[in-house]
Coordinates of C-alpha atoms (C1' of nucleotides) in Angstrom, one line a residue:
Chain A
X5 CA 50.9 20.3 -55.0
X6 CA 52.8 17.6 -53.2
X7 CA 53.8 17.9 -49.6
X8 CA 56.8 16.2 -48.3
X9 CA 55.2 14.1 -45.5
X10 CA 58.3 12.6 -44.1
X11 CA 58.2 15.3 -41.5
X12 CA 55.4 16.0 -39.2
X13 CA 56.6 19.4 -38.3
X14 CA 56.3 22.6 -40.4
X15 CA 59.6 24.1 -39.5
X16 CA 61.6 21.0 -40.1
X17 CA 59.8 20.5 -43.4
X18 CA 60.8 24.0 -44.3
X19 CA 64.4 23.7 -43.1
X20 CA 64.9 20.4 -44.8
X21 CA 64.8 22.2 -48.1
X22 CA 68.2 23.4 -47.4
X23 CA 70.0 20.7 -45.4
X24 CA 68.9 17.2 -44.6
X25 CA 68.0 17.2 -41.0
X26 CA 69.1 14.5 -38.5
X27 CA 66.6 12.6 -36.4
X28 CA 67.7 14.6 -33.4
X29 CA 67.2 17.9 -35.1
X30 CA 63.7 16.9 -36.3
X31 CA 62.8 15.6 -32.9
X32 CA 63.8 18.7 -31.2
X33 CA 61.9 21.0 -33.5
X34 CA 58.9 18.9 -33.3
X35 CA 58.9 18.9 -29.6
X36 CA 59.2 22.6 -29.5
X37 CA 56.7 23.5 -32.1
X38 CA 53.4 24.7 -30.6
X39 CA 50.1 23.9 -32.1
X40 CA 49.5 25.2 -35.5
X41 CA 46.4 27.3 -36.0
X42 CA 44.3 28.9 -38.7
X43 CA 44.2 32.5 -39.5
X44 CA 41.6 34.1 -41.8
X45 CA 42.4 36.5 -44.5
X46 CA 43.0 40.0 -43.2
X47 CA 43.7 38.8 -39.6
X48 CA 46.9 40.1 -38.0
X49 CA 49.9 37.9 -37.4
X50 CA 52.1 40.4 -35.8
X51 CA 51.0 43.9 -34.9
X52 CA 53.2 47.0 -34.5
X53 CA 54.4 47.2 -31.0
X54 CA 53.9 43.5 -30.2
X55 CA 56.5 41.9 -28.1
X56 CA 58.6 39.6 -30.2
X57 CA 57.2 36.1 -30.1
X58 CA 59.6 33.7 -31.7
X59 CA 59.4 32.7 -35.3
X60 CA 56.7 30.9 -37.2
X61 CA 56.2 28.9 -40.4
X62 CA 53.4 29.9 -42.8
X63 CA 52.2 26.4 -43.4
X64 CA 49.5 27.4 -45.8
X65 CA 48.3 30.6 -47.3
X66 CA 49.9 34.0 -48.0
X67 CA 50.9 36.8 -45.6
X68 CA 52.4 40.2 -46.1
X69 CA 54.4 42.7 -44.1
X70 CA 52.9 46.2 -44.2
X71 CA 54.1 49.5 -43.1
X72 CA 51.4 52.0 -42.5
X73 CA 51.7 55.7 -42.2
X74 CA 49.6 58.3 -40.3
X75 CA 47.7 59.4 -43.4
X76 CA 46.2 55.9 -43.8
X77 CA 48.4 54.7 -46.6
X78 CA 50.1 51.5 -46.3
X79 CA 52.8 49.8 -48.1
X80 CA 53.6 46.1 -48.7
X81 CA 57.3 45.4 -47.9
X82 CA 57.3 41.6 -48.1
X83 CA 55.2 38.8 -49.3
X84 CA 55.4 35.5 -47.4
X85 CA 54.6 32.5 -49.5
X86 CA 53.4 29.1 -48.2
X87 CA 56.3 27.4 -46.4
X88 CA 58.3 30.5 -45.6
X89 CA 59.6 31.4 -42.2
X90 CA 58.1 34.6 -40.7
X91 CA 59.4 36.7 -37.8
X92 CA 63.1 36.4 -38.5
X93 CA 63.3 40.1 -39.0
X94 CA 61.8 40.7 -35.7
X95 CA 63.9 38.6 -33.4
X96 CA 66.5 41.2 -32.9
X97 CA 64.0 43.8 -31.6
X98 CA 62.0 43.6 -28.5
X99 CA 58.9 45.0 -30.3
X100 CA 57.7 44.7 -33.8
X101 CA 58.2 47.6 -36.1
X102 CA 55.9 46.4 -38.9
X103 CA 52.6 44.7 -39.3
X104 CA 52.2 41.2 -40.6
X105 CA 48.8 40.2 -41.8
X106 CA 47.2 37.3 -43.6
X107 CA 46.7 38.0 -47.3
X108 CA 44.7 34.8 -47.7
X109 CA 43.3 32.3 -45.3
X110 CA 46.1 30.2 -44.0
X111 CA 47.8 28.2 -41.3
X112 CA 50.6 29.2 -39.0
X113 CA 53.0 27.0 -37.0
X114 CA 54.7 29.0 -34.2
X115 CA 58.1 28.0 -33.0
X116 CA 58.2 29.7 -29.6
X117 CA 60.9 32.1 -28.4
X118 CA 61.9 29.9 -25.6
X119 CA 62.9 27.3 -28.2
X120 CA 65.5 29.5 -29.7
X121 CA 68.1 29.3 -26.9
X122 CA 68.2 25.5 -26.8
X123 CA 68.2 25.5 -30.6
X124 CA 71.4 27.6 -30.8
X125 CA 73.0 25.6 -28.0
X126 CA 72.2 22.1 -29.0
X127 CA 71.7 22.4 -32.7
X128 CA 74.2 24.9 -33.9
X129 CA 73.6 23.9 -37.5
X130 CA 70.0 25.0 -37.2
X131 CA 71.2 28.3 -35.7
X132 CA 73.4 28.9 -38.7
X133 CA 70.5 28.0 -41.0
X134 CA 68.3 30.6 -39.4
X135 CA 71.0 33.2 -39.8
X136 CA 71.3 32.2 -43.5
X137 CA 67.6 32.4 -44.0
X138 CA 67.6 35.9 -42.6
X139 CA 70.4 36.9 -44.9
X140 CA 68.5 35.6 -47.9
X141 CA 65.5 37.7 -46.8
X142 CA 67.8 40.7 -46.7
X143 CA 69.1 40.1 -50.2
X144 CA 65.5 39.9 -51.5
X145 CA 64.7 43.1 -49.7
X146 CA 67.7 44.8 -51.2
X147 CA 66.5 43.9 -54.6
X148 CA 63.1 45.2 -53.8
X149 CA 64.5 48.5 -52.5
X150 CA 66.6 48.8 -55.5
X151 CA 63.6 48.4 -57.7
X152 CA 61.6 51.0 -55.7
X153 CA 64.5 53.5 -55.9
X154 CA 65.6 53.3 -59.5
X155 CA 63.1 51.7 -61.9
X156 CA 60.3 53.4 -63.8
X157 CA 56.8 52.3 -63.0
X158 CA 56.6 49.7 -65.8
X159 CA 59.8 47.9 -64.7
X160 CA 58.8 48.0 -61.1
X161 CA 55.7 46.1 -61.9
X162 CA 57.4 43.7 -64.1
X163 CA 60.1 43.1 -61.6
X164 CA 57.6 42.5 -58.8
X165 CA 55.7 39.9 -60.9
X166 CA 58.9 38.2 -62.0
X167 CA 60.2 37.9 -58.5
X168 CA 57.0 36.6 -57.2
X169 CA 57.0 34.0 -59.9
X170 CA 60.5 32.9 -59.2
X171 CA 59.8 32.5 -55.5
X172 CA 56.7 30.5 -56.2
X173 CA 58.8 28.3 -58.4
X174 CA 61.1 27.5 -55.6
X175 CA 58.3 25.9 -53.6
X176 CA 56.5 24.6 -56.7
X177 CA 59.1 23.2 -59.0
X178 CA 58.1 23.3 -62.6
X179 CA 55.6 26.1 -62.2
X180 CA 55.3 27.6 -65.6
X181 CA 54.5 31.2 -66.4
X182 CA 51.0 31.1 -65.0
X183 CA 50.4 31.7 -61.3
X184 CA 48.0 33.0 -58.8
X185 CA 48.4 36.6 -57.6
X186 CA 46.0 37.0 -54.7
X187 CA 46.3 40.8 -54.6
X188 CA 44.0 43.5 -55.7
X189 CA 45.3 46.3 -57.9
X190 CA 45.3 48.5 -54.9
X191 CA 47.6 46.1 -53.1
X192 CA 49.9 45.6 -56.0
X193 CA 50.2 49.4 -56.0
X194 CA 51.1 49.3 -52.3
X195 CA 53.8 46.7 -53.1
X196 CA 55.4 48.5 -56.0
X197 CA 54.9 52.0 -54.8
X198 CA 52.4 53.2 -57.4
X199 CA 48.8 54.2 -57.4
X200 CA 46.3 51.5 -58.1
X201 CA 45.0 53.4 -61.0
X202 CA 48.4 53.6 -62.7
X203 CA 48.8 49.9 -62.0
X204 CA 45.6 49.3 -63.8
X205 CA 46.7 51.3 -66.8
X206 CA 50.0 49.5 -66.9
X207 CA 48.4 46.0 -66.6
X208 CA 46.0 47.0 -69.3
X209 CA 48.8 48.1 -71.5
X210 CA 50.7 44.8 -70.9
X211 CA 47.6 42.8 -71.8
X212 CA 47.1 44.9 -75.0
X213 CA 50.7 44.4 -75.9
X214 CA 50.4 40.6 -75.5
X215 CA 52.9 40.6 -72.6
X216 CA 50.6 38.9 -70.2
X217 CA 47.2 37.3 -69.9
X218 CA 45.0 37.8 -66.8
X219 CA 42.3 35.5 -65.7
X220 CA 41.7 36.8 -62.2
X221 CA 43.4 36.0 -60.0
X222 CA 45.8 34.2 -62.3
X223 CA 48.5 35.9 -64.3
X224 CA 50.4 34.4 -67.2
X225 CA 53.7 36.0 -68.3
X226 CA 53.9 35.6 -72.0
X227 CA 57.2 37.4 -72.5
X228 CA 59.1 36.5 -69.4
X229 CA 62.5 36.5 -71.1
X230 CA 62.0 39.9 -72.5
X231 CA 60.8 41.2 -69.2
X232 CA 63.8 39.7 -67.4
X233 CA 66.0 41.7 -69.7
X234 CA 64.0 44.8 -69.3
X235 CA 64.6 45.0 -65.6
X236 CA 67.8 43.1 -65.4
X237 CA 66.2 40.5 -63.3
X238 CA 68.5 38.0 -61.6
X239 CA 67.0 35.0 -59.8
X240 CA 68.6 35.1 -56.4
X241 CA 66.4 32.4 -55.0
X242 CA 68.2 29.4 -56.1
X243 CA 71.3 29.2 -54.0
X244 CA 71.7 29.0 -50.3
X245 CA 75.3 28.5 -49.4
X246 CA 75.3 25.9 -46.6
X247 CA 79.0 25.1 -47.0
X248 CA 80.1 27.1 -44.0
X249 CA 77.5 25.5 -41.7
X250 CA 78.7 23.5 -38.7
X251 CA 78.1 19.8 -39.1
X252 CA 75.0 18.4 -37.4
X253 CA 75.6 17.2 -33.9
X254 CA 76.7 13.6 -33.6
X255 CA 78.8 13.8 -36.7
X256 CA 82.0 14.3 -34.7
X257 CA 82.8 17.9 -35.2
X258 CA 84.4 19.2 -32.1
X259 CA 84.4 22.9 -32.9
X260 CA 87.9 23.1 -34.3
X261 CA 88.3 25.4 -37.3
X262 CA 88.3 22.4 -39.6
X263 CA 85.7 22.6 -42.2
X264 CA 84.0 19.4 -42.8
X265 CA 82.2 19.5 -46.1
X266 CA 78.4 19.6 -45.5
X267 CA 75.8 18.9 -48.0
X268 CA 74.9 21.5 -50.7
X269 CA 71.7 21.8 -52.5
Chain B
X2 CA 85.8 59.9 -29.7
X3 CA 86.6 57.4 -27.0
X4 CA 87.3 53.8 -27.9
X5 CA 86.6 51.0 -25.5
X6 CA 90.1 49.5 -25.3
X7 CA 89.3 46.7 -23.0
X8 CA 89.1 44.6 -26.2
X9 CA 91.9 44.2 -28.7
X10 CA 89.6 42.7 -31.3
X11 CA 87.3 44.7 -33.6
X12 CA 84.6 42.1 -33.6
X13 CA 84.5 41.6 -29.9
X14 CA 84.5 45.3 -29.4
X15 CA 81.5 45.6 -31.7
X16 CA 79.6 42.7 -30.2
X17 CA 80.2 43.9 -26.6
X18 CA 77.9 46.7 -27.3
X19 CA 75.1 44.3 -27.0
X20 CA 76.1 41.7 -24.5
X21 CA 79.1 41.6 -22.2
X22 CA 81.4 39.0 -23.6
X23 CA 83.1 36.3 -21.5
X24 CA 86.8 35.8 -21.6
X25 CA 86.4 32.7 -23.6
X26 CA 84.2 34.4 -26.2
X27 CA 86.7 37.2 -26.6
X28 CA 89.6 34.8 -26.8
X29 CA 87.9 32.8 -29.5
X30 CA 87.1 35.8 -31.6
X31 CA 90.5 37.3 -31.3
X32 CA 92.1 34.1 -32.3
X33 CA 90.0 33.8 -35.4
X34 CA 90.2 37.4 -36.6
X35 CA 92.6 37.9 -39.4
X36 CA 94.8 40.9 -39.8
X37 CA 93.0 44.1 -40.3
X38 CA 94.0 46.1 -43.3
X39 CA 93.4 49.5 -44.8
X40 CA 91.3 50.3 -47.7
X41 CA 91.3 53.6 -49.6
X42 CA 88.2 55.5 -50.6
X43 CA 86.5 54.1 -53.6
X44 CA 88.2 50.6 -53.3
X45 CA 86.0 47.6 -53.4
X46 CA 85.3 45.6 -50.3
X47 CA 83.0 43.0 -51.9
X48 CA 82.4 42.8 -55.7
X49 CA 79.4 41.3 -57.4
X50 CA 79.9 37.7 -58.0
X51 CA 82.6 37.3 -55.3
X52 CA 82.5 34.1 -53.4
X53 CA 81.3 34.8 -49.9
X54 CA 84.2 35.4 -47.5
X55 CA 82.9 35.6 -44.0
X56 CA 82.0 38.7 -42.2
X57 CA 84.1 41.8 -41.3
X58 CA 84.0 44.7 -39.0
X59 CA 84.5 48.2 -40.4
X60 CA 86.9 49.4 -37.8
X61 CA 87.3 52.9 -39.2
X62 CA 85.8 54.8 -42.1
X63 CA 82.5 54.5 -44.0
X64 CA 81.4 52.0 -46.6
X65 CA 78.3 51.6 -48.8
X66 CA 76.4 48.9 -50.5
X67 CA 75.7 49.7 -54.1
X68 CA 73.5 48.1 -56.7
X69 CA 74.4 49.1 -60.2
X70 CA 72.4 48.7 -63.4
X71 CA 73.4 48.2 -66.9
X72 CA 72.8 51.8 -67.9
X73 CA 75.5 52.9 -65.5
X74 CA 73.3 54.2 -62.7
X75 CA 74.0 53.0 -59.3
X76 CA 72.1 53.1 -56.1
X77 CA 73.2 53.1 -52.5
X78 CA 71.2 50.6 -50.5
X79 CA 73.1 50.7 -47.2
X80 CA 75.7 52.8 -45.4
X81 CA 78.1 51.2 -43.1
X82 CA 79.3 53.3 -40.2
X83 CA 82.5 52.8 -38.3
X84 CA 82.2 49.8 -36.0
X85 CA 79.4 48.1 -38.0
X86 CA 79.5 44.5 -39.2
X87 CA 79.6 44.0 -42.9
X88 CA 78.8 40.9 -44.9
X89 CA 76.0 39.5 -42.8
X90 CA 73.6 39.8 -45.7
X91 CA 75.9 37.8 -47.9
X92 CA 76.6 34.7 -45.8
X93 CA 73.4 32.9 -47.0
X94 CA 74.5 33.1 -50.6
X95 CA 77.5 31.6 -52.3
X96 CA 78.1 34.7 -54.3
X97 CA 77.6 38.4 -53.6
X98 CA 74.7 40.1 -55.2
X99 CA 75.7 43.6 -54.5
X100 CA 78.8 45.7 -54.4
X101 CA 80.3 47.0 -51.2
X102 CA 82.9 49.8 -51.6
X103 CA 84.7 52.2 -49.3
X104 CA 83.1 55.6 -49.1
X105 CA 86.0 57.0 -47.2
X106 CA 89.5 55.7 -46.4
X107 CA 89.1 53.1 -43.6
X108 CA 90.1 49.9 -41.9
X109 CA 88.6 46.5 -42.2
X110 CA 88.9 43.5 -39.8
X111 CA 87.9 40.3 -41.5
X112 CA 86.5 37.4 -39.5
X113 CA 86.9 34.5 -41.8
X114 CA 84.3 32.1 -43.0
X115 CA 86.0 29.1 -41.4
X116 CA 85.5 30.8 -38.1
X117 CA 81.7 30.7 -38.4
X118 CA 81.2 27.0 -37.8
X119 CA 83.2 26.9 -34.5
X120 CA 81.5 30.1 -33.5
X121 CA 78.0 28.5 -33.8
X122 CA 79.1 25.3 -32.2
X123 CA 81.2 26.6 -29.3
X124 CA 79.7 30.0 -28.7
X125 CA 76.0 29.7 -29.4
X126 CA 75.3 33.0 -27.8
X127 CA 77.5 34.7 -30.4
X128 CA 75.6 32.8 -33.1
X129 CA 72.4 34.3 -31.7
X130 CA 73.9 37.7 -31.7
X131 CA 74.9 37.5 -35.3
X132 CA 71.3 36.5 -36.2
X133 CA 70.0 39.4 -34.2
X134 CA 72.4 41.8 -35.9
X135 CA 71.1 40.5 -39.3
X136 CA 67.6 41.1 -38.2
X137 CA 68.3 44.7 -37.2
X138 CA 69.8 45.3 -40.5
X139 CA 66.7 44.0 -42.1
X140 CA 64.5 46.3 -40.1
X141 CA 66.6 49.3 -41.1
X142 CA 66.3 48.2 -44.7
X143 CA 62.6 47.9 -44.4
X144 CA 62.4 51.4 -43.2
X145 CA 64.5 52.5 -46.1
X146 CA 62.4 50.7 -48.6
X147 CA 59.3 52.1 -47.0
X148 CA 60.7 55.6 -47.5
X149 CA 61.6 54.9 -51.1
X150 CA 58.2 53.6 -51.9
X151 CA 55.9 56.0 -50.2
X152 CA 57.4 59.4 -49.4
X153 CA 57.8 62.4 -51.5
X154 CA 61.2 63.7 -52.3
X155 CA 61.5 66.1 -49.5
X156 CA 60.6 63.6 -46.8
X157 CA 62.9 60.9 -48.4
X158 CA 65.8 63.3 -48.0
X159 CA 64.8 64.3 -44.4
X160 CA 64.3 60.7 -43.5
X161 CA 67.6 59.7 -44.8
X162 CA 69.5 62.4 -42.9
X163 CA 67.6 61.7 -39.7
X164 CA 68.3 58.0 -39.9
X165 CA 72.0 58.7 -40.6
X166 CA 72.1 61.0 -37.6
X167 CA 70.5 58.5 -35.3
X168 CA 72.8 55.7 -36.3
X169 CA 75.8 57.9 -35.8
X170 CA 74.5 58.7 -32.4
X171 CA 74.5 55.1 -31.4
X172 CA 78.2 54.9 -31.9
X173 CA 78.9 58.5 -30.8
X174 CA 76.6 59.0 -27.8
X175 CA 75.7 62.6 -27.3
X176 CA 76.2 63.6 -30.9
X177 CA 74.2 66.7 -31.4
X178 CA 72.5 67.8 -34.6
X179 CA 75.7 68.4 -36.4
X180 CA 77.5 65.6 -38.2
X181 CA 79.6 64.7 -41.1
X182 CA 78.0 63.5 -44.3
X183 CA 80.8 62.3 -46.6
X184 CA 78.6 62.1 -49.6
X185 CA 78.4 64.2 -52.7
X186 CA 74.9 65.4 -53.8
X187 CA 75.1 62.8 -56.6
X188 CA 75.6 60.1 -54.0
X189 CA 72.9 61.4 -51.7
X190 CA 70.6 61.2 -54.8
X191 CA 71.7 57.6 -55.3
X192 CA 70.8 56.8 -51.7
X193 CA 67.3 58.4 -51.7
X194 CA 66.4 57.7 -55.2
X195 CA 66.5 61.2 -56.6
X196 CA 68.5 63.2 -59.1
X197 CA 71.5 65.0 -57.8
X198 CA 70.0 68.2 -59.1
X199 CA 66.7 67.8 -57.3
X200 CA 68.7 67.0 -54.2
X201 CA 70.5 70.2 -54.7
X202 CA 67.2 72.2 -55.0
X203 CA 65.8 70.6 -51.9
X204 CA 68.9 71.2 -49.8
X205 CA 68.9 74.8 -51.0
X206 CA 65.3 75.1 -50.0
X207 CA 66.1 73.6 -46.5
X208 CA 68.9 76.0 -46.0
X209 CA 66.8 79.0 -47.1
X210 CA 64.0 77.8 -44.8
X211 CA 66.4 77.7 -41.9
X212 CA 65.9 73.9 -41.5
X213 CA 69.5 73.1 -41.9
X214 CA 73.0 74.6 -42.0
X215 CA 75.6 73.1 -44.3
X216 CA 79.4 73.6 -44.0
X217 CA 80.6 70.9 -46.3
X218 CA 80.8 68.2 -45.4
X219 CA 79.0 68.9 -42.2
X220 CA 75.3 69.2 -41.8
X221 CA 73.4 70.6 -38.9
X222 CA 69.7 69.8 -38.5
X223 CA 68.1 72.8 -37.0
X224 CA 64.6 71.5 -36.9
X225 CA 65.0 67.9 -36.1
X226 CA 61.8 67.5 -34.1
X227 CA 59.7 69.0 -36.9
X228 CA 61.4 66.8 -39.4
X229 CA 60.8 63.7 -37.3
X230 CA 57.1 64.5 -37.3
X231 CA 57.1 65.2 -41.1
X232 CA 58.3 61.8 -41.9
X233 CA 57.0 59.9 -38.9
X234 CA 60.6 59.0 -38.0
X235 CA 60.9 56.3 -35.4
X236 CA 64.3 55.6 -34.0
X237 CA 64.7 51.8 -34.3
X238 CA 68.3 51.8 -33.4
X239 CA 68.0 51.8 -29.7
X240 CA 66.9 48.4 -28.7
X241 CA 68.4 45.0 -29.4
X242 CA 66.5 42.3 -27.7
X243 CA 69.0 39.9 -26.2
X244 CA 66.6 38.3 -23.7
X245 CA 66.1 35.2 -25.8
X246 CA 69.8 34.5 -26.3
X247 CA 71.3 31.4 -24.8
X248 CA 73.5 32.1 -21.8
X249 CA 77.2 32.3 -22.5
X250 CA 79.0 28.9 -22.2
X251 CA 80.2 28.1 -18.8
X252 CA 77.2 29.6 -17.1
X253 CA 75.5 26.2 -16.6
X254 CA 72.8 26.3 -19.2
X255 CA 72.3 22.8 -20.4
X256 CA 70.1 23.4 -23.4
X257 CA 66.8 22.6 -21.7
X258 CA 63.9 24.8 -22.6
X259 CA 64.4 26.7 -19.4
X260 CA 64.9 30.4 -20.0
X261 CA 67.6 31.8 -17.8
X262 CA 67.3 35.5 -17.7
X263 CA 70.3 37.0 -19.6
X264 CA 71.4 40.6 -19.6
X265 CA 69.4 43.2 -21.3
X266 CA 70.7 46.5 -22.5
Chain C
dC22 C1' 18.3 43.0 -54.6
dG23 C1' 21.1 46.9 -52.7
dT24 C1' 25.8 47.5 -51.0
dT25 C1' 30.4 47.0 -51.2
dT26 C1' 34.7 46.1 -53.2
dG27 C1' 37.4 46.2 -57.0
dC28 C1' 38.2 47.3 -62.0
dT29 C1' 38.3 50.7 -65.8
dT30 C1' 38.8 55.0 -68.2
dG31 C1' 39.4 60.0 -69.0
dA32 C1' 40.8 64.8 -68.0
dA33 C1' 43.8 67.8 -65.6
dG34 C1' 47.6 69.0 -62.5
dT35 C1' 52.3 68.6 -60.6
dA36 C1' 56.4 66.6 -58.6
dG37 C1' 60.4 65.6 -60.1
dG38 C1' 63.3 64.5 -64.2
dT39 C1' 66.1 66.0 -68.3
dC40 C1' 68.9 69.2 -70.6
dA41 C1' 72.0 72.9 -70.6
dA42 C1' 74.9 76.4 -68.9
dT43 C1' 77.7 78.6 -65.3
dG44 C1' 80.3 78.8 -61.1
dT45 C1' 83.7 77.1 -57.8
dG46 C1' 87.3 75.3 -55.2
dA47 C1' 91.1 71.6 -55.0
dG48 C1' 94.7 69.5 -57.2
dT49 C1' 98.6 69.5 -60.8
dG50 C1' 101.9 70.6 -63.9
dG51 C1' 104.6 74.3 -65.7
Chain D
dC17 C1' 102.9 82.1 -59.3
dC18 C1' 99.5 81.0 -63.0
dA19 C1' 96.9 78.0 -66.2
dC20 C1' 94.4 73.9 -66.8
dT21 C1' 91.5 70.3 -65.4
dC22 C1' 88.2 67.8 -62.9
dA23 C1' 84.8 66.9 -59.8
dC24 C1' 81.1 69.0 -57.7
dA25 C1' 77.6 72.5 -56.7
dT26 C1' 74.1 75.7 -58.6
dT27 C1' 70.4 77.5 -61.3
dG28 C1' 66.9 78.0 -64.9
dA29 C1' 63.7 76.4 -68.7
dC30 C1' 61.3 72.8 -70.3
dC31 C1' 59.0 68.4 -70.2
dT32 C1' 56.7 64.0 -68.9
dA33 C1' 55.6 60.1 -66.0
dC34 C1' 53.0 59.8 -62.6
dT35 C1' 49.2 61.4 -59.4
dT36 C1' 44.7 63.2 -58.3
dC37 C1' 40.1 63.7 -59.1
dA38 C1' 35.9 62.1 -61.0
dA39 C1' 32.7 59.0 -62.9
dG40 C1' 30.9 54.7 -64.6
dC41 C1' 30.9 49.3 -64.3
dA42 C1' 31.1 44.6 -63.0
dA43 C1' 31.2 41.1 -59.9
dA44 C1' 30.8 39.4 -55.2
dC45 C1' 27.9 39.2 -51.1
dG46 C1' 25.0 40.3 -47.3

DNA sequence: CGTTTGCTTGAAGTAGGTCAATGTGAGTGG
DNA sequence: CCACTCACATTGACCTACTTCAAGCAAACG
């Protein structure tokens, strides 16, 4: 797993996937970023009711967003993969509505709340980028909700695995059909809205059918194409549209309505 | 229903719910906003595959986001109420993933894509506001997904009605427990992930229990408190946290990390 | 080792879906 | 005015995809 080490900062490393950052942008982010720190598996990242604390990059490890109900059940609404930006959904609220916890050991780089105002003022392109990231999150969540609401159990499970694979592939180009799934069957159930025991029966059936191979915690999807047809999977993780972004500062854009053509992935 | 007519523009009218806009901000928005136009019930607002077209305010009427699958079923992922901003979820993608269509006759005010760059550059506070709006959308969607994934049919339906009522109340302060639900039972089913016929049976049961009164298309929730307990409803539509926003331009903020204390709702 | 955490499998129950039929306004054309 | 249609609500009978409950294993871990 190669890291792009041109950047010392986590956030700029993440953001540079979408636009190539200027020196100034990198410098700013780096200056703002607080010290990264480790979190062990199971430790909270954001607890319900916490005052909003800016955003953070999950430099290493996995995290999840959980919603828990009074009867003790909890549901996994979102999986954060290494490199992803957490906390974007929270910045509009004064207090967190959902719990974020580490799914594996990992490292977090906070970008503090007080950095956001200067970011929007001095680096408008980064502001636009954050907005766009939030919108991609929302699209992914729509797909998930759509799966929860209208697929049968088998397709929900297929869809969740496919989508996980696709997102892993974004970070890890050339990833094949084999990947790590650091979730117990109970947790998979919480993610797809099924009982762990039905998840078990489905997985077993998939294995017996030759649809997948499992060597815990690795899954291999043997019939990905077929699955993608089954649940009408569309990979929405390729394209971010950056063409509407303002140019980076120092490139002479004055704020007129003229659209200079920025870079596209 | 009173309208705040200090503002001629739809978008500035909407945004001024959250921060009080400066003259300059209003002026800019107004200048950018294209002509509003009418759309009849059932007409598309955004079609799947459309190139992204900026954002728009639903000045009047209701709209919905639908996901349709090959077998002809479709699902309602989001309801837009009068005054809400549409298209925020799409701006990060070059093409739309979901369909937006008018649920009733209504009026739309587009804010074109080419207005976004100058907005982020010259009016950073508005950029932050858009980001925050997107994040609130995402929180609402999380609640919806959570309901789809973990509640039984009865609570899904209760939750959906409660949440609709709460959101209507934001725009229409003092709205009681009676409100218009311009959806057929089929459509309610599409929204909560149930068959129309089961929706019918549940509604009937609610009426028989004295939980609700229905005078099509008006619903009255007679046992709102009880319902809110049943499905652990939390009203997440009150608070937008604007305290991290940059100050409006012309208020002397230079972009340093200093946090001037902006207005809070 | 014993304990815990997670996987596996079966038997039984039920929430909610499917199918089918009937009823009821709200247009629309004559 | 009536007849026809069309979209929507209503209701019952049946069925199944999932859950719940219960029990036995395997692997990890103090």
